[in-house]
Every structure is written in C-alpha cells, then in structure tokens.
Amino acid sequence: MFAEPRAGGGDLRAVVYDAGTIAARVRELGREITRAYPEGELTLIGLLKGSFIFLADLARAIERPLAVDFVVASSYGTGTVSSGEVRLLYEPAAQLAGRHILLVEDIIDSGRTLASLTDRLRSRGPRSLAVCALLDKRIAPPLPEIRFVGFTAPPKFLVGYGLDHAEEFRHLPYIAEMG
Ligand code: IMP
Ligand code: MG
C-alpha cells in the first residue's frame, strides 16, 4: 500500500475500497449498462471533477456505441455545506434531445447537486435520463433517476479515485476514509 507517499500526509485512516474491488464493480456496472440500453443513442455525461476517473473506467466497460460529455457545476454559497442551488459553468453544447442521457456522478451525499442537475438536463428533452453513481451514502431522498449504483458508502468522508478533500487525493487508485 502506498497511501503515505502518494497522499503526501498521514490523514488517511483506512482503505474502504481497494483498486481491485473498484475495478470488478465498474466492470459489472458496464455490463448492466450495456444490457439496459439495447437501442438508441447514448451519451454519458460526467459531473466534473469528481467523476473523471470513474467515467474513464466505466466508459471502457460499456460495449455499445456512446458519446461522452461533461457538466461542470458550482454550488452557490460558501463553506462546506452545499446550498442546493447549482450554477452550471459548462454544459454540453451537443444536442441531448432524443438521446439516452446517463449522468455519471462520483458520490451522492445530500443529493442536492443531483436533484438540481437532473431538472436542468430534463429540460433539454432527452429520450431518457438516468444516473450512475459510484457511491451512494443513502442519506439523500431516493431519486427515481438513480438507476446504477456501485456501492452503498458508509457515512464517512471518502477520498481517492476522483474524490477529493480540498483538491487533494483525487489520484489515489483506491478509496480511503479521511482520519
Ligand atoms: P450533494 O449535493 O450533497 O449530494 O454533494 C455531492 C458532491 O459533494 C459530490 O459530487 C462530491 O463532489 C462531494 N462529496 C460528498 N461527499 C463526499 C465525500 O465523502 N468525499 C468527497 N467528496 C464528497
Ligand atoms: Mg468535491
């Protein structure tokens, strides 16, 4: 385990999902998604920045034609508690109308970011709209769009595999709990 040198600090308490466990689950999610969309044009939309590693692995585990795009969202307000109001700094320029849209999210905590984003994306007239989240803390009220979930996460602050704490730790190949 190379948590110390790669993380550059002693802040990580324990590995919660190791790289092999994540890879196996992402492959399964890819198979589930491949089966779930037998026809129609599919666009994966990654919510930056947290989803960038998950999206890269997931896209390669899906065996059907697809397009990839991103959204960049910023929560209004200050501090660590999200206000629930989401401002989009970038949204796909390509047409979403008539396509299957699968929003790819790193982790669902309060679910506010997601609720706001799904409203915004639905207004663009997709053929279907669903969410694939690697982790769900199951704190949020369940949204009908949440169709694919990698793991039910413990109610802890997690970092690695795209997830950050103050922009650190995103590059860790495993997911760890902050100490
Ligand atoms: P929500 O709107 O409260 O669901 O916030 C979701 C966003 O908060 C995620 O996309 C993450 O960027 C961030 N977040 C929530 N929980 C964690 C965590 O445990 N570790 C790192 N980021 C988190
Ligand atoms: Mg974040």
CSV table of C-alpha atoms and ligand atoms in Angstrom, one decimal:
chain,number,residue,atom,x,y,z
A,1,MET,CA,0.0,0.0,0.0
A,2,PHE,CA,1.4,3.4,-1.0
A,3,ALA,CA,-1.1,5.6,0.8
A,4,GLU,CA,1.6,7.6,2.6
A,5,PRO,CA,3.9,8.7,-0.2
A,6,ARG,CA,1.1,9.2,-2.8
A,7,ALA,CA,-1.2,11.1,-0.4
A,8,GLY,CA,1.7,13.1,1.0
A,9,GLY,CA,0.3,13.0,4.5
A,10,GLY,CA,-0.9,10.9,7.4
A,11,ASP,CA,-4.6,11.9,7.1
A,12,LEU,CA,-6.0,8.7,5.6
A,13,ARG,CA,-7.5,6.3,8.2
A,14,ALA,CA,-8.3,3.2,6.2
A,15,VAL,CA,-8.8,1.9,2.7
A,16,VAL,CA,-12.5,1.3,2.2
A,17,TYR,CA,-12.5,0.1,-1.5
A,18,ASP,CA,-9.2,-1.2,-2.9
A,19,ALA,CA,-8.4,-0.9,-6.6
A,20,GLY,CA,-9.3,-4.5,-7.4
A,21,THR,CA,-12.7,-4.2,-5.7
A,22,ILE,CA,-13.5,-1.0,-7.6
A,23,ALA,CA,-12.3,-2.4,-11.0
A,24,ALA,CA,-14.5,-5.5,-10.5
A,25,ARG,CA,-17.6,-3.5,-9.6
A,26,VAL,CA,-17.0,-1.0,-12.5
A,27,ARG,CA,-16.9,-3.9,-15.0
A,28,GLU,CA,-20.2,-5.2,-13.6
A,29,LEU,CA,-21.8,-1.7,-13.9
A,30,GLY,CA,-20.5,-1.6,-17.5
A,31,ARG,CA,-22.3,-4.9,-18.2
A,32,GLU,CA,-25.5,-3.7,-16.5
A,33,ILE,CA,-25.5,-0.5,-18.6
A,34,THR,CA,-24.7,-2.4,-21.8
A,35,ARG,CA,-27.8,-4.6,-21.2
A,36,ALA,CA,-30.0,-1.7,-20.1
A,37,TYR,CA,-29.6,0.3,-23.3
A,38,PRO,CA,-30.3,-2.1,-26.2
A,39,GLU,CA,-31.0,0.6,-28.7
A,40,GLY,CA,-30.9,4.4,-29.1
A,41,GLU,CA,-28.1,6.9,-28.9
A,42,LEU,CA,-26.4,7.1,-25.5
A,43,THR,CA,-24.4,10.0,-24.0
A,44,LEU,CA,-22.5,9.6,-20.8
A,45,ILE,CA,-22.3,13.0,-19.0
A,46,GLY,CA,-19.6,13.1,-16.3
A,47,LEU,CA,-20.0,15.6,-13.5
A,48,LEU,CA,-16.6,17.2,-13.1
A,49,LYS,CA,-14.3,17.0,-11.4
A,50,GLY,CA,-15.1,14.1,-9.1
A,51,SER,CA,-16.3,11.6,-11.8
A,52,PHE,CA,-13.3,11.9,-14.1
A,53,ILE,CA,-11.6,8.6,-13.2
A,54,PHE,CA,-14.8,6.6,-12.7
A,55,LEU,CA,-16.1,7.9,-16.1
A,56,ALA,CA,-12.9,6.9,-17.9
A,57,ASP,CA,-13.1,3.3,-16.5
A,58,LEU,CA,-16.9,3.0,-16.9
A,59,ALA,CA,-16.9,4.2,-20.5
A,60,ARG,CA,-14.4,1.5,-21.4
A,61,ALA,CA,-16.6,-1.2,-19.7
A,62,ILE,CA,-19.6,-0.4,-21.8
A,63,GLU,CA,-19.8,-2.4,-25.0
A,64,ARG,CA,-22.1,-0.3,-27.3
A,65,PRO,CA,-21.7,3.0,-29.1
A,66,LEU,CA,-21.8,6.0,-26.9
A,67,ALA,CA,-20.8,9.7,-26.7
A,68,VAL,CA,-19.1,11.3,-23.8
A,69,ASP,CA,-19.6,14.8,-22.5
A,70,PHE,CA,-19.3,16.7,-19.1
A,71,VAL,CA,-21.0,19.2,-16.9
A,72,VAL,CA,-19.2,21.5,-14.6
A,73,ALA,CA,-21.4,22.6,-11.7
A,74,SER,CA,-20.7,25.0,-8.9
A,75,SER,CA,-22.8,25.3,-5.8
A,76,TYR,CA,-23.7,28.8,-4.7
A,77,GLY,CA,-22.8,29.7,-1.1
A,78,THR,CA,-19.8,29.4,0.9
A,79,GLY,CA,-18.5,26.8,3.4
A,80,THR,CA,-18.7,23.0,3.2
A,81,VAL,CA,-22.4,22.6,3.3
A,82,SER,CA,-23.9,22.8,-0.2
A,83,SER,CA,-26.7,25.3,-0.6
A,84,GLY,CA,-28.5,23.2,-3.1
A,85,GLU,CA,-28.5,25.9,-5.7
A,86,VAL,CA,-26.4,24.8,-8.6
A,87,ARG,CA,-24.9,27.0,-11.3
A,88,LEU,CA,-23.6,25.4,-14.4
A,89,LEU,CA,-20.2,26.6,-15.6
A,90,TYR,CA,-20.2,24.3,-18.6
A,91,GLU,CA,-22.9,22.1,-20.1
A,92,PRO,CA,-22.9,20.1,-23.2
A,93,ALA,CA,-23.2,22.1,-26.4
A,94,ALA,CA,-24.2,18.9,-28.4
A,95,GLN,CA,-27.8,18.1,-28.7
A,96,LEU,CA,-29.2,16.0,-25.9
A,97,ALA,CA,-32.8,15.9,-27.2
A,98,GLY,CA,-33.9,12.4,-28.3
A,99,ARG,CA,-30.8,10.7,-26.8
A,100,HIS,CA,-30.4,8.5,-23.7
A,101,ILE,CA,-28.6,10.5,-21.1
A,102,LEU,CA,-26.7,8.8,-18.3
A,103,LEU,CA,-25.3,11.3,-15.8
A,104,VAL,CA,-22.2,9.9,-14.1
A,105,GLU,CA,-21.6,11.0,-10.6
A,106,ASP,CA,-18.8,10.2,-8.1
A,107,ILE,CA,-20.8,10.2,-4.8
A,108,ILE,CA,-24.3,11.1,-3.7
A,109,ASP,CA,-24.4,12.7,-0.3
A,110,SER,CA,-27.3,15.1,0.3
A,111,GLY,CA,-28.4,14.6,-3.3
A,112,ARG,CA,-29.0,18.3,-3.8
A,113,THR,CA,-26.5,18.7,-6.6
A,114,LEU,CA,-28.1,15.8,-8.5
A,115,ALA,CA,-31.7,16.9,-8.0
A,116,SER,CA,-30.8,20.3,-9.4
A,117,LEU,CA,-28.8,18.8,-12.3
A,118,THR,CA,-31.5,16.3,-13.3
A,119,ASP,CA,-34.0,19.1,-13.6
A,120,ARG,CA,-31.7,21.1,-15.8
A,121,LEU,CA,-30.9,18.2,-18.1
A,122,ARG,CA,-34.5,17.1,-18.3
A,123,SER,CA,-35.4,20.5,-19.7
A,124,ARG,CA,-33.3,19.6,-22.7
A,125,GLY,CA,-35.7,16.9,-23.8
A,126,PRO,CA,-33.6,13.7,-23.6
A,127,ARG,CA,-35.2,10.4,-24.6
A,128,SER,CA,-34.4,9.1,-21.1
A,129,LEU,CA,-32.4,10.4,-18.2
A,130,ALA,CA,-30.7,8.2,-15.6
A,131,VAL,CA,-27.9,8.5,-13.1
A,132,CYS,CA,-25.0,6.2,-12.4
A,133,ALA,CA,-23.2,6.9,-9.2
A,134,LEU,CA,-20.1,5.0,-8.0
A,135,LEU,CA,-21.0,5.7,-4.4
A,136,ASP,CA,-24.3,6.5,-2.6
A,137,LYS,CA,-24.3,7.3,1.1
A,138,ARG,CA,-28.1,6.7,1.1
A,139,ILE,CA,-28.7,9.9,3.0
A,140,ALA,CA,-30.5,11.6,0.2
A,141,PRO,CA,-34.2,11.1,-0.5
A,142,PRO,CA,-34.2,8.4,-3.3
A,143,LEU,CA,-34.4,10.0,-6.8
A,144,PRO,CA,-36.1,7.8,-9.4
A,145,GLU,CA,-33.3,8.7,-11.9
A,146,ILE,CA,-30.7,6.9,-9.7
A,147,ARG,CA,-30.6,3.6,-11.7
A,148,PHE,CA,-27.0,2.3,-11.3
A,149,VAL,CA,-25.0,2.4,-8.0
A,150,GLY,CA,-21.6,0.9,-7.5
A,151,PHE,CA,-21.5,0.8,-3.7
A,152,THR,CA,-23.6,1.9,-0.8
A,153,ALA,CA,-21.0,4.0,1.0
A,154,PRO,CA,-20.5,4.4,4.8
A,155,PRO,CA,-21.4,7.8,6.2
A,156,LYS,CA,-17.8,8.9,6.2
A,157,PHE,CA,-15.7,11.4,4.3
A,158,LEU,CA,-14.1,9.4,1.4
A,159,VAL,CA,-11.2,10.4,-0.9
A,160,GLY,CA,-9.5,8.8,-3.9
A,161,TYR,CA,-10.4,7.5,-7.3
A,162,GLY,CA,-11.6,11.0,-8.2
A,163,LEU,CA,-12.9,12.1,-4.8
A,164,ASP,CA,-11.0,15.0,-3.2
A,165,HIS,CA,-10.5,16.8,0.0
A,166,ALA,CA,-9.6,20.4,-0.8
A,167,GLU,CA,-8.4,19.2,-4.3
A,168,GLU,CA,-6.1,16.6,-2.8
A,169,PHE,CA,-6.2,12.8,-3.1
A,170,ARG,CA,-8.1,12.5,-6.4
A,171,HIS,CA,-5.3,10.5,-7.9
A,172,LEU,CA,-5.3,7.6,-5.4
A,173,PRO,CA,-6.2,4.3,-7.2
A,174,TYR,CA,-8.3,3.3,-4.1
A,175,ILE,CA,-10.9,4.9,-2.0
A,176,ALA,CA,-10.0,5.7,1.6
A,177,GLU,CA,-11.6,7.2,4.7
A,178,MET,CA,-10.2,10.5,6.0
A,179,GLY,CA,-8.9,10.3,9.5
B,1,IMP,P1,-24.5,16.5,-2.5
B,1,IMP,O1,-25.1,17.6,-3.4
B,1,IMP,O2,-24.6,16.8,-1.1
B,1,IMP,O3,-25.0,15.1,-2.9
B,1,IMP,O4,-23.0,16.6,-2.9
B,1,IMP,C1,-22.3,15.8,-3.8
B,1,IMP,C2,-20.9,16.2,-4.0
B,1,IMP,O5,-20.2,16.5,-2.8
B,1,IMP,C3,-20.2,15.1,-4.7
B,1,IMP,O6,-20.3,15.2,-6.1
B,1,IMP,C4,-18.8,15.3,-4.2
B,1,IMP,O7,-18.1,16.2,-5.0
B,1,IMP,C5,-19.0,16.0,-2.8
B,1,IMP,N1,-18.9,14.9,-1.7
B,1,IMP,C6,-19.9,14.4,-1.0
B,1,IMP,N2,-19.5,13.5,-0.1
B,1,IMP,C7,-18.1,13.4,-0.3
B,1,IMP,C8,-17.1,12.6,0.3
B,1,IMP,O8,-17.3,11.7,1.2
B,1,IMP,N3,-15.8,12.8,-0.2
B,1,IMP,C9,-15.5,13.7,-1.2
B,1,IMP,N4,-16.5,14.4,-1.8
B,1,IMP,C10,-17.8,14.3,-1.3
B,2,MG,MG,-15.7,17.6,-4.5
